[in-house]
Amino acid sequence: MLSRHSSLNLAAIVLGSVLKLGKKNEVQNFQLNTGALMPAIAMGFAATTGNREETPEEIKARLRKCLEVGYRHIDTAAMYETESHLGEVLHEVISSGAYKREDLFITTKLHPEDTHPNEVIPALKRSLSALQLEYVDMFLIHQPLHLTKGAGFKYTEDSFLPLDLVGVWKAMEKCVNLGLAKAIGVSNFGTKQLRLITSDPKIRTVPAVNQIEMHPGCLLPKLLDTCRIMGTVVTAYTPLGSPGQKFGSRAILDSTIIQEIATKHNRTAAQIALRWSLEYGAGVVCKTTNSTRMAQNLEIFGWSLDKEDLERIKAIPRFRLLDVTKWCNSTTSPYRSPAELLEDWYEPDEEDSEIKR
């Protein structure tokens, strides 16, 4: 694990070795600050599909299919309530010898109701039991919030509890020391939260990953640069704008700009949007139940967008899907306003972050 006192030349996030999936797809890996390799594209397993919940059998079938197609990075969370369904399949494919455990990269996340120093290790042990694994490759703090039990997605004034992010991060470090997680990171963290947990002199571990909303309508140059300097890999969720979800938008895939660039490169609009994140040095977590699109989304390596493409994409109107206003209030939340949580969005830099290919 990278010490906060070590050289931070890992700021130049590099794509590591290639995971070969046959003639068609070669998935590149990010080298984490632990030295481990993380596949740059993941399949996400939140249970919502469109306006309904996937059934357990549909979740399990989707995992089997995505493994068959070539995905090796699986992204889930305690909050998604899909870990036990995934665990059945993971146990099945590992115990049968179809896949080696070391060939799979499993990410899960700490439930916001467990964002307390005393609850981190028990929470991860519950996730491991559900996943039927001895360890996860990546364990993330899901949100920089501590919520009451049963709060769900309500975020009322009564939902918030005092938050000790430094104490929680120290407990995350213990998860690595105990062998329960190979690496630890965060999700939905802005620059202020990242600096808070790394400024404590007793903290020795820099987050390996920060998973954030990122798509051609949502670019956070300041936050990307902060993560690059720290040696933290950014992973983009909703990289296509989540067009199939009730909270999502088709603004990216229906964009004339994206479609024209797709025609130019003989690619799909989704491939252009996913490749865009890679051009900015970020991995992607995508979700689809369609096996054809699963395979197409893997074909984002071995080619690039050019400078003209990237300049054109800047013209796409900015928008965010995650409404962090519900995470803020003047009494019980640790954040009085959205700008306190994501100043990188509400006070964006004028200049774009340097593109790292």
Short mmCIF file of C-alpha atoms in Angstrom, two decimals:
data_model
loop_
_atom_site.label_atom_id
_atom_site.label_comp_id
_atom_site.label_asym_id
_atom_site.label_seq_id
_atom_site.Cartn_x
_atom_site.Cartn_y
_atom_site.Cartn_z
CA MET A 1 0.00 0.00 0.00
CA LEU A 2 1.31 3.44 -0.88
CA SER A 3 2.53 5.35 2.15
CA ARG A 4 1.61 9.02 2.42
CA HIS A 5 5.33 9.61 2.95
CA SER A 6 6.32 7.79 -0.24
CA SER A 7 7.10 9.44 -3.54
CA LEU A 8 3.86 10.33 -5.34
CA ASN A 9 5.19 9.92 -8.85
CA LEU A 10 2.27 7.56 -9.35
CA ALA A 11 0.43 10.78 -10.23
CA ALA A 12 0.92 9.79 -13.84
CA ILE A 13 -1.67 7.04 -13.83
CA VAL A 14 -0.66 4.48 -16.42
CA LEU A 15 -2.52 1.71 -18.10
CA GLY A 16 -0.74 -1.47 -17.21
CA SER A 17 -0.60 -4.85 -18.85
CA VAL A 18 -3.23 -6.21 -21.16
CA LEU A 19 -5.76 -8.87 -20.26
CA LYS A 20 -6.25 -10.90 -23.41
CA LEU A 21 -9.76 -12.06 -24.16
CA GLY A 22 -9.21 -13.62 -27.54
CA LYS A 23 -8.74 -11.94 -30.88
CA LYS A 24 -11.43 -9.33 -30.46
CA ASN A 25 -11.00 -7.75 -27.05
CA GLU A 26 -7.93 -6.78 -25.07
CA VAL A 27 -8.82 -5.14 -21.76
CA GLN A 28 -6.17 -2.82 -20.36
CA ASN A 29 -5.47 -2.55 -16.65
CA PHE A 30 -4.76 0.37 -14.39
CA GLN A 31 -1.79 -0.07 -12.10
CA LEU A 32 -2.96 0.88 -8.61
CA ASN A 33 -0.80 2.52 -5.97
CA THR A 34 -0.59 -0.92 -4.34
CA GLY A 35 1.15 -2.28 -7.45
CA ALA A 36 -1.87 -4.45 -8.29
CA LEU A 37 -3.60 -4.29 -11.67
CA MET A 38 -7.28 -3.35 -11.96
CA PRO A 39 -9.19 -3.95 -15.22
CA ALA A 40 -10.11 -0.55 -16.66
CA ILE A 41 -13.70 -1.58 -17.35
CA ALA A 42 -16.10 -3.12 -14.83
CA MET A 43 -19.63 -4.47 -14.96
CA GLY A 44 -21.80 -2.82 -12.33
CA PHE A 45 -24.36 -4.73 -10.31
CA ALA A 46 -26.80 -2.26 -8.85
CA ALA A 47 -30.10 -4.13 -9.08
CA THR A 48 -32.20 -1.45 -10.76
CA THR A 49 -32.83 -1.90 -14.47
CA GLY A 50 -35.03 0.76 -16.00
CA ASN A 51 -38.08 1.20 -13.79
CA ARG A 52 -37.85 -2.18 -12.10
CA GLU A 53 -35.55 -4.30 -9.97
CA GLU A 54 -33.69 -7.20 -11.54
CA THR A 55 -34.69 -10.52 -10.04
CA PRO A 56 -32.02 -12.61 -8.29
CA GLU A 57 -32.01 -15.03 -11.20
CA GLU A 58 -31.54 -12.18 -13.69
CA ILE A 59 -28.62 -10.83 -11.65
CA LYS A 60 -26.97 -14.23 -11.57
CA ALA A 61 -27.55 -14.78 -15.28
CA ARG A 62 -26.06 -11.38 -16.08
CA LEU A 63 -22.93 -12.17 -14.06
CA ARG A 64 -22.49 -15.48 -15.85
CA LYS A 65 -22.94 -13.78 -19.22
CA CYS A 66 -20.54 -10.91 -18.53
CA LEU A 67 -17.86 -13.35 -17.37
CA GLU A 68 -18.41 -15.37 -20.54
CA VAL A 69 -18.12 -12.25 -22.69
CA GLY A 70 -14.86 -11.23 -21.03
CA TYR A 71 -15.45 -8.97 -18.01
CA ARG A 72 -13.17 -9.69 -15.09
CA HIS A 73 -13.93 -6.64 -12.92
CA ILE A 74 -17.21 -6.91 -11.00
CA ASP A 75 -18.52 -3.86 -9.13
CA THR A 76 -21.13 -4.13 -6.39
CA ALA A 77 -21.98 -2.62 -2.99
CA ALA A 78 -23.74 -3.54 0.23
CA MET A 79 -26.25 -0.80 -0.58
CA TYR A 80 -27.18 -2.55 -3.86
CA GLU A 81 -28.30 -5.71 -2.04
CA THR A 82 -26.86 -7.88 -4.82
CA GLU A 83 -23.81 -9.32 -3.05
CA SER A 84 -25.44 -12.61 -2.04
CA HIS A 85 -26.69 -13.29 -5.58
CA LEU A 86 -23.26 -12.57 -7.03
CA GLY A 87 -21.71 -14.73 -4.33
CA GLU A 88 -23.63 -17.78 -5.49
CA VAL A 89 -22.20 -17.45 -8.99
CA LEU A 90 -18.70 -16.54 -7.83
CA HIS A 91 -18.58 -19.61 -5.60
CA GLU A 92 -19.88 -21.73 -8.46
CA VAL A 93 -17.36 -20.57 -11.07
CA ILE A 94 -14.35 -20.49 -8.74
CA SER A 95 -14.98 -23.83 -7.06
CA SER A 96 -15.60 -25.49 -10.44
CA GLY A 97 -12.25 -24.22 -11.71
CA ALA A 98 -13.89 -22.23 -14.52
CA TYR A 99 -12.13 -19.11 -13.20
CA LYS A 100 -9.27 -18.62 -10.78
CA ARG A 101 -9.95 -16.24 -7.92
CA GLU A 102 -6.83 -14.23 -8.79
CA ASP A 103 -8.15 -13.66 -12.31
CA LEU A 104 -11.23 -11.82 -11.01
CA PHE A 105 -11.26 -8.30 -9.58
CA ILE A 106 -14.14 -7.77 -7.15
CA THR A 107 -15.08 -4.32 -5.85
CA THR A 108 -17.64 -3.73 -3.11
CA LYS A 109 -18.51 -0.70 -1.00
CA LEU A 110 -19.16 0.20 2.61
CA HIS A 111 -22.83 0.92 3.28
CA PRO A 112 -23.40 4.56 4.33
CA GLU A 113 -25.14 3.21 7.44
CA ASP A 114 -21.82 1.59 8.42
CA THR A 115 -19.58 4.63 7.91
CA HIS A 116 -18.33 4.52 11.48
CA PRO A 117 -14.89 3.35 12.72
CA ASN A 118 -16.40 0.50 14.78
CA GLU A 119 -18.61 -0.77 11.99
CA VAL A 120 -16.23 -0.96 9.04
CA ILE A 121 -14.64 -4.36 9.68
CA PRO A 122 -17.92 -6.11 10.64
CA ALA A 123 -19.55 -4.62 7.54
CA LEU A 124 -16.81 -5.93 5.26
CA LYS A 125 -17.02 -9.36 6.87
CA ARG A 126 -20.76 -9.42 6.12
CA SER A 127 -20.05 -8.50 2.51
CA LEU A 128 -17.41 -11.22 2.23
CA SER A 129 -19.84 -13.76 3.65
CA ALA A 130 -22.47 -12.73 1.11
CA LEU A 131 -19.94 -12.79 -1.74
CA GLN A 132 -18.53 -16.13 -0.50
CA LEU A 133 -15.01 -14.74 -0.75
CA GLU A 134 -12.06 -14.54 1.61
CA TYR A 135 -11.15 -11.06 0.39
CA VAL A 136 -12.21 -8.36 -2.04
CA ASP A 137 -9.78 -6.69 -4.40
CA MET A 138 -11.19 -3.23 -3.71
CA PHE A 139 -13.24 -1.91 -0.78
CA LEU A 140 -14.64 1.62 -1.14
CA ILE A 141 -16.33 4.05 1.22
CA HIS A 142 -19.56 4.40 -0.77
CA GLN A 143 -20.51 7.92 0.33
CA PRO A 144 -18.85 10.51 2.60
CA LEU A 145 -21.88 10.24 4.89
CA HIS A 146 -22.93 8.35 8.02
CA LEU A 147 -26.62 7.51 7.94
CA THR A 148 -28.98 6.02 10.52
CA LYS A 149 -29.98 2.38 10.19
CA GLY A 150 -32.84 1.96 7.76
CA ALA A 151 -32.39 5.44 6.31
CA GLY A 152 -32.28 4.06 2.78
CA PHE A 153 -32.36 6.77 0.13
CA LYS A 154 -34.55 9.19 2.09
CA TYR A 155 -31.85 11.60 3.35
CA THR A 156 -34.13 13.46 5.74
CA GLU A 157 -32.70 15.54 8.59
CA ASP A 158 -33.17 12.54 10.87
CA SER A 159 -31.08 10.36 8.51
CA PHE A 160 -27.67 11.86 9.32
CA LEU A 161 -25.27 10.88 12.09
CA PRO A 162 -21.91 12.49 13.02
CA LEU A 163 -19.19 11.58 10.54
CA ASP A 164 -15.58 10.74 11.43
CA LEU A 165 -13.99 10.21 8.03
CA VAL A 166 -10.45 9.97 9.39
CA GLY A 167 -11.50 7.31 11.89
CA VAL A 168 -13.35 5.40 9.19
CA TRP A 169 -10.32 5.51 6.90
CA LYS A 170 -8.09 4.15 9.67
CA ALA A 171 -10.56 1.25 10.00
CA MET A 172 -10.39 0.74 6.23
CA GLU A 173 -6.60 0.45 6.58
CA LYS A 174 -7.13 -2.30 9.17
CA CYS A 175 -9.18 -4.22 6.60
CA VAL A 176 -6.07 -4.40 4.43
CA ASN A 177 -3.87 -5.38 7.37
CA LEU A 178 -6.29 -8.21 8.19
CA GLY A 179 -6.23 -9.47 4.59
CA LEU A 180 -9.93 -8.76 4.07
CA ALA A 181 -9.27 -6.30 1.23
CA LYS A 182 -6.33 -6.03 -1.14
CA ALA A 183 -6.87 -2.30 -1.65
CA ILE A 184 -9.12 0.47 -0.34
CA GLY A 185 -10.60 3.57 -1.86
CA VAL A 186 -13.53 5.94 -1.87
CA SER A 187 -16.57 6.89 -3.91
CA ASN A 188 -18.33 10.24 -4.37
CA PHE A 189 -15.44 12.07 -2.70
CA GLY A 190 -14.50 15.60 -3.68
CA THR A 191 -11.14 17.26 -3.21
CA LYS A 192 -11.95 18.43 0.33
CA GLN A 193 -12.83 14.93 1.54
CA LEU A 194 -9.73 13.42 -0.08
CA ARG A 195 -7.47 15.99 1.53
CA LEU A 196 -9.17 15.53 4.89
CA ILE A 197 -8.39 11.82 5.16
CA THR A 198 -4.86 12.08 3.77
CA SER A 199 -3.77 15.12 5.81
CA ASP A 200 -3.87 13.26 9.12
CA PRO A 201 -0.26 12.33 10.07
CA LYS A 202 -1.37 8.88 11.30
CA ILE A 203 -2.90 7.98 7.92
CA ARG A 204 -0.43 5.96 5.88
CA THR A 205 -2.62 4.88 2.97
CA VAL A 206 -3.65 6.97 -0.02
CA PRO A 207 -6.99 5.91 -1.58
CA ALA A 208 -6.30 3.62 -4.52
CA VAL A 209 -9.54 4.60 -6.29
CA ASN A 210 -12.12 7.38 -6.26
CA GLN A 211 -15.29 6.29 -8.03
CA ILE A 212 -17.29 9.31 -9.19
CA GLU A 213 -19.98 10.33 -11.64
CA MET A 214 -18.22 11.06 -14.91
CA HIS A 215 -19.45 11.22 -18.50
CA PRO A 216 -19.13 13.67 -21.42
CA GLY A 217 -21.64 15.95 -19.67
CA CYS A 218 -19.82 15.78 -16.33
CA LEU A 219 -16.09 16.45 -16.22
CA LEU A 220 -14.36 17.56 -13.00
CA PRO A 221 -10.88 18.73 -14.05
CA LYS A 222 -9.79 19.90 -10.59
CA LEU A 223 -10.80 16.60 -8.99
CA LEU A 224 -9.10 14.57 -11.73
CA ASP A 225 -5.89 16.52 -11.17
CA THR A 226 -6.13 16.08 -7.38
CA CYS A 227 -6.49 12.33 -7.80
CA ARG A 228 -3.66 12.16 -10.32
CA ILE A 229 -1.31 14.03 -7.98
CA MET A 230 -2.28 11.73 -5.09
CA GLY A 231 -1.80 8.59 -7.15
CA THR A 232 -5.51 7.71 -6.99
CA VAL A 233 -7.21 6.12 -10.00
CA VAL A 234 -10.54 7.67 -10.95
CA THR A 235 -13.31 5.29 -11.97
CA ALA A 236 -16.36 6.69 -13.75
CA TYR A 237 -19.83 5.49 -12.88
CA THR A 238 -22.78 6.38 -15.15
CA PRO A 239 -20.25 6.83 -18.00
CA LEU A 240 -23.06 6.73 -20.58
CA GLY A 241 -25.48 8.87 -18.57
CA SER A 242 -27.44 5.78 -17.42
CA PRO A 243 -29.96 6.09 -20.27
CA GLY A 244 -31.93 3.01 -19.17
CA GLN A 245 -32.49 4.15 -15.60
CA LYS A 246 -35.36 6.27 -14.32
CA PHE A 247 -32.83 8.77 -12.90
CA GLY A 248 -30.73 8.71 -16.08
CA SER A 249 -30.49 10.69 -19.30
CA ARG A 250 -30.13 9.94 -23.00
CA ALA A 251 -28.36 13.26 -23.56
CA ILE A 252 -25.02 11.53 -24.17
CA LEU A 253 -26.05 8.67 -26.45
CA ASP A 254 -28.50 10.88 -28.37
CA SER A 255 -26.00 13.72 -28.74
CA THR A 256 -25.43 14.66 -32.38
CA ILE A 257 -21.78 15.30 -31.53
CA ILE A 258 -21.28 11.82 -30.06
CA GLN A 259 -23.14 10.19 -32.94
CA GLU A 260 -21.11 12.02 -35.59
CA ILE A 261 -17.85 11.05 -33.89
CA ALA A 262 -19.11 7.46 -33.69
CA THR A 263 -19.74 7.45 -37.44
CA LYS A 264 -16.29 8.92 -38.06
CA HIS A 265 -14.58 6.11 -36.12
CA ASN A 266 -17.03 3.38 -37.15
CA ARG A 267 -17.95 2.88 -33.49
CA THR A 268 -21.11 2.94 -31.40
CA ALA A 269 -22.10 6.05 -29.47
CA ALA A 270 -21.54 4.09 -26.25
CA GLN A 271 -18.01 3.18 -27.30
CA ILE A 272 -17.22 6.85 -27.94
CA ALA A 273 -18.54 7.88 -24.51
CA LEU A 274 -16.63 5.11 -22.74
CA ARG A 275 -13.45 5.87 -24.67
CA TRP A 276 -13.80 9.54 -23.67
CA SER A 277 -13.41 8.58 -19.99
CA LEU A 278 -10.30 6.55 -20.79
CA GLU A 279 -8.80 9.54 -22.61
CA TYR A 280 -9.00 11.44 -19.32
CA GLY A 281 -7.28 8.61 -17.47
CA ALA A 282 -10.42 7.17 -15.84
CA GLY A 283 -11.70 3.62 -15.74
CA VAL A 284 -15.40 2.92 -16.31
CA VAL A 285 -18.20 0.98 -14.63
CA CYS A 286 -20.90 0.20 -17.13
CA LYS A 287 -24.12 -1.76 -16.88
CA THR A 288 -26.16 -3.54 -19.52
CA THR A 289 -28.27 -6.66 -19.68
CA ASN A 290 -27.79 -6.94 -23.44
CA SER A 291 -25.06 -9.45 -24.35
CA THR A 292 -24.30 -7.70 -27.66
CA ARG A 293 -23.74 -4.37 -25.92
CA MET A 294 -21.70 -6.14 -23.24
CA ALA A 295 -19.27 -7.27 -25.93
CA GLN A 296 -19.32 -3.93 -27.75
CA ASN A 297 -18.48 -2.05 -24.55
CA LEU A 298 -15.30 -4.09 -24.18
CA GLU A 299 -14.07 -2.86 -27.57
CA ILE A 300 -12.82 0.50 -26.31
CA PHE A 301 -9.11 -0.32 -26.22
CA GLY A 302 -6.43 -0.12 -28.90
CA TRP A 303 -7.75 3.08 -30.51
CA SER A 304 -8.15 6.72 -29.47
CA LEU A 305 -10.22 9.82 -29.93
CA ASP A 306 -8.31 12.65 -31.55
CA LYS A 307 -7.92 16.24 -30.36
CA GLU A 308 -10.71 17.45 -32.63
CA ASP A 309 -13.11 14.86 -31.15
CA LEU A 310 -12.29 15.92 -27.61
CA GLU A 311 -12.75 19.60 -28.44
CA ARG A 312 -16.16 18.89 -29.99
CA ILE A 313 -17.28 16.86 -26.98
CA LYS A 314 -16.59 19.88 -24.74
CA ALA A 315 -19.61 21.53 -26.36
CA ILE A 316 -22.03 18.98 -24.86
CA PRO A 317 -24.08 20.75 -22.17
CA ARG A 318 -22.96 20.05 -18.60
CA PHE A 319 -25.27 18.08 -16.33
CA ARG A 320 -25.13 15.88 -13.24
CA LEU A 321 -27.31 12.88 -12.46
CA LEU A 322 -26.43 12.67 -8.76
CA ASP A 323 -28.34 15.29 -6.81
CA VAL A 324 -26.15 15.93 -3.76
CA THR A 325 -28.49 18.66 -2.50
CA LYS A 326 -30.36 15.91 -0.63
CA TRP A 327 -27.11 15.09 1.20
CA CYS A 328 -26.97 18.62 2.62
CA ASN A 329 -28.83 20.55 5.29
CA SER A 330 -28.07 23.26 7.83
CA THR A 331 -28.48 21.12 10.94
CA THR A 332 -27.54 17.41 10.84
CA SER A 333 -25.56 16.83 7.63
CA PRO A 334 -21.77 17.37 7.60
CA TYR A 335 -22.37 19.53 4.52
CA ARG A 336 -24.36 22.74 4.60
CA SER A 337 -24.39 23.12 0.82
CA PRO A 338 -23.55 21.04 -2.27
CA ALA A 339 -20.45 23.20 -2.83
CA GLU A 340 -19.01 21.95 0.48
CA LEU A 341 -19.23 18.41 -0.83
CA LEU A 342 -18.36 18.86 -4.51
CA GLU A 343 -16.78 22.26 -4.93
CA ASP A 344 -15.12 20.77 -8.02
CA TRP A 345 -18.52 20.83 -9.74
CA TYR A 346 -20.09 23.92 -8.28
CA GLU A 347 -16.92 25.99 -8.70
CA PRO A 348 -15.36 24.36 -11.79
CA ASP A 349 -11.99 25.35 -13.16
CA GLU A 350 -12.05 27.11 -16.50
CA GLU A 351 -9.32 24.91 -17.96
CA ASP A 352 -9.76 21.24 -18.62
CA SER A 353 -7.58 18.68 -16.91
CA GLU A 354 -4.59 17.53 -18.92
CA ILE A 355 -5.47 14.47 -20.95
CA LYS A 356 -3.46 11.38 -20.09
CA ARG A 357 -3.57 8.71 -22.76
#
